[in-house]
Tab-separated table of C-alpha atoms in Angstrom:
chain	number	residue	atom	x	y	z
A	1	UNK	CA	97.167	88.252	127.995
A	2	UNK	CA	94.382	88.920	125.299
A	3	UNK	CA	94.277	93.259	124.159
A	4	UNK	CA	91.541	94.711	122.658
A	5	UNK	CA	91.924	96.747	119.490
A	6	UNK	CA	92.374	100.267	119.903
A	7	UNK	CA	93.783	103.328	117.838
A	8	UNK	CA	95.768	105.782	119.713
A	9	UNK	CA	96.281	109.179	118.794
A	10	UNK	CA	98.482	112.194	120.564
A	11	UNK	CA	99.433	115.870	119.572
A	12	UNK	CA	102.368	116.984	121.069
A	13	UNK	CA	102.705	121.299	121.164
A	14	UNK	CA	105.758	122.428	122.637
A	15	UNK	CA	107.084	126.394	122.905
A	16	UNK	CA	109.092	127.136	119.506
A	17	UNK	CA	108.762	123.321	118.297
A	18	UNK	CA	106.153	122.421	115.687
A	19	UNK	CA	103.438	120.312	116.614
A	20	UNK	CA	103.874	116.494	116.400
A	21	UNK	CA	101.019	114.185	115.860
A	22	UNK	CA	101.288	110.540	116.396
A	23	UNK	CA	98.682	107.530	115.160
A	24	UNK	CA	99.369	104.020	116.598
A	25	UNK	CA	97.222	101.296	114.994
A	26	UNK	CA	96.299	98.404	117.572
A	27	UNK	CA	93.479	97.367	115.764
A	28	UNK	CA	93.268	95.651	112.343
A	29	UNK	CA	93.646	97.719	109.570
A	30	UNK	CA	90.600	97.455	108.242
A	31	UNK	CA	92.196	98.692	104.679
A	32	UNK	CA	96.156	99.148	102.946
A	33	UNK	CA	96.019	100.586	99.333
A	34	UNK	CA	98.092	102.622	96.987
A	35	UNK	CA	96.774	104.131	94.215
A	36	UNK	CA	97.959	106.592	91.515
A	37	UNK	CA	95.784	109.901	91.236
A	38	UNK	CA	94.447	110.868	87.741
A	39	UNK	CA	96.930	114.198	88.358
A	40	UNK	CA	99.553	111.187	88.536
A	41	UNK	CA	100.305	111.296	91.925
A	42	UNK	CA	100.693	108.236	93.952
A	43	UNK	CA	99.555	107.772	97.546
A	44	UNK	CA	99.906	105.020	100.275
A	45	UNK	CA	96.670	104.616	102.680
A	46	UNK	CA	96.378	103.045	106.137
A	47	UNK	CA	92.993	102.783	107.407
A	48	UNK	CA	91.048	101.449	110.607
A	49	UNK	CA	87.589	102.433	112.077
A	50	UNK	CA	89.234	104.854	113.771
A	51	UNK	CA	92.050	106.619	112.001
A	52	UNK	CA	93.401	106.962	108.280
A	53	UNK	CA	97.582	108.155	107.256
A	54	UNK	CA	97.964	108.991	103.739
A	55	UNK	CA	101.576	109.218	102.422
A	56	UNK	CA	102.041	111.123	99.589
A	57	UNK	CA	104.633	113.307	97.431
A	58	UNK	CA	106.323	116.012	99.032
A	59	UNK	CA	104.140	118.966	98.550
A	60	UNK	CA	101.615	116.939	96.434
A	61	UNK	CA	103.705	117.231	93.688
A	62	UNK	CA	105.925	115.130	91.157
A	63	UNK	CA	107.777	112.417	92.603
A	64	UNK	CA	110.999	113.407	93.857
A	65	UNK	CA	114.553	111.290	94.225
A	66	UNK	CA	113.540	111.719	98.374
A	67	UNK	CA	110.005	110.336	97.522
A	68	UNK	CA	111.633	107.249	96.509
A	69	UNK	CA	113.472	107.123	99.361
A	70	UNK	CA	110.901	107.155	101.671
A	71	UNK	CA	108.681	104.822	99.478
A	72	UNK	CA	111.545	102.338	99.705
A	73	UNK	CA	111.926	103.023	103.586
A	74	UNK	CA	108.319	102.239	103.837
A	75	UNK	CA	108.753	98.816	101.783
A	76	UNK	CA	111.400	97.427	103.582
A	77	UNK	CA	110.019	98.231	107.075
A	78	UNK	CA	106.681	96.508	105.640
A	79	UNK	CA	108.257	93.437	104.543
A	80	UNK	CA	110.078	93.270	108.393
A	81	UNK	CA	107.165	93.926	109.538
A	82	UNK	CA	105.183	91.022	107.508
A	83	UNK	CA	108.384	88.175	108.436
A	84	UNK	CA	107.924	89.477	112.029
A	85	UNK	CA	104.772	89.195	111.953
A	86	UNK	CA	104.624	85.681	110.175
A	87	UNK	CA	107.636	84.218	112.298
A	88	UNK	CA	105.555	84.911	115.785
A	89	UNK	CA	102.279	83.724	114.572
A	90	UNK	CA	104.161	80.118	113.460
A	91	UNK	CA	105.848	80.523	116.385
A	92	UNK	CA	102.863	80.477	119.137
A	93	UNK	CA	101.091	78.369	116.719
A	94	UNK	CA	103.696	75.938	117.447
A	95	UNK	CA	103.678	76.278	120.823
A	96	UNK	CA	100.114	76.010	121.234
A	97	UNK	CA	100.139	72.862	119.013
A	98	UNK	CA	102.910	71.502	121.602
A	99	UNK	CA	100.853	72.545	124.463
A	100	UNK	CA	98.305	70.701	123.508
């Protein structure tokens, strides 16, 4: 089964909770860059047609001993993401080449 590309968004707003907005890219990402600001701040960017996330600092400030948590967290679950990624595509590819 063949999906188009599509972006979703949602915005949750519950009584007494704070509101929760969620971005799921099923499109290409069109761009992935991180760049340091000339304040010296760095920032992560995911962007489609559709939709940007920036990660940043906490509070836009200087980097903190949790902001190099997360930026690790983020790391590792990109380079699962990429042997994922590269396992399934050899493995249809081989299958395909088999089926043919």
């Amino acid at each position: 089964m063949t999906h188009g590309p599509y972006t979703h968004v949602s915005m949750s707003i519950d009584p007494g909770q704070r509101p929760r907005i969620g971005i799921s890219f099923y499109a290409s990402i069109t761009r992935a860059r991180a760049r340091v600001l000339e304040s010296g701040r760095p920032y992560l960017v995911l962007e489609s047609d559709e939709a940007d996330v920036t990660v940043s600092t906490t509070g836009a400030g200087p980097v903190t001993a949790d902001d190099l948590d997360n930026a690790r967290e983020i790391f590792n679950a990109a380079a699962r993401y990429l042997a994922d990624c590269e396992r399934m595509h050899s493995d249809h590819t081989q299958a395909t080449d088999s089926a043919a």
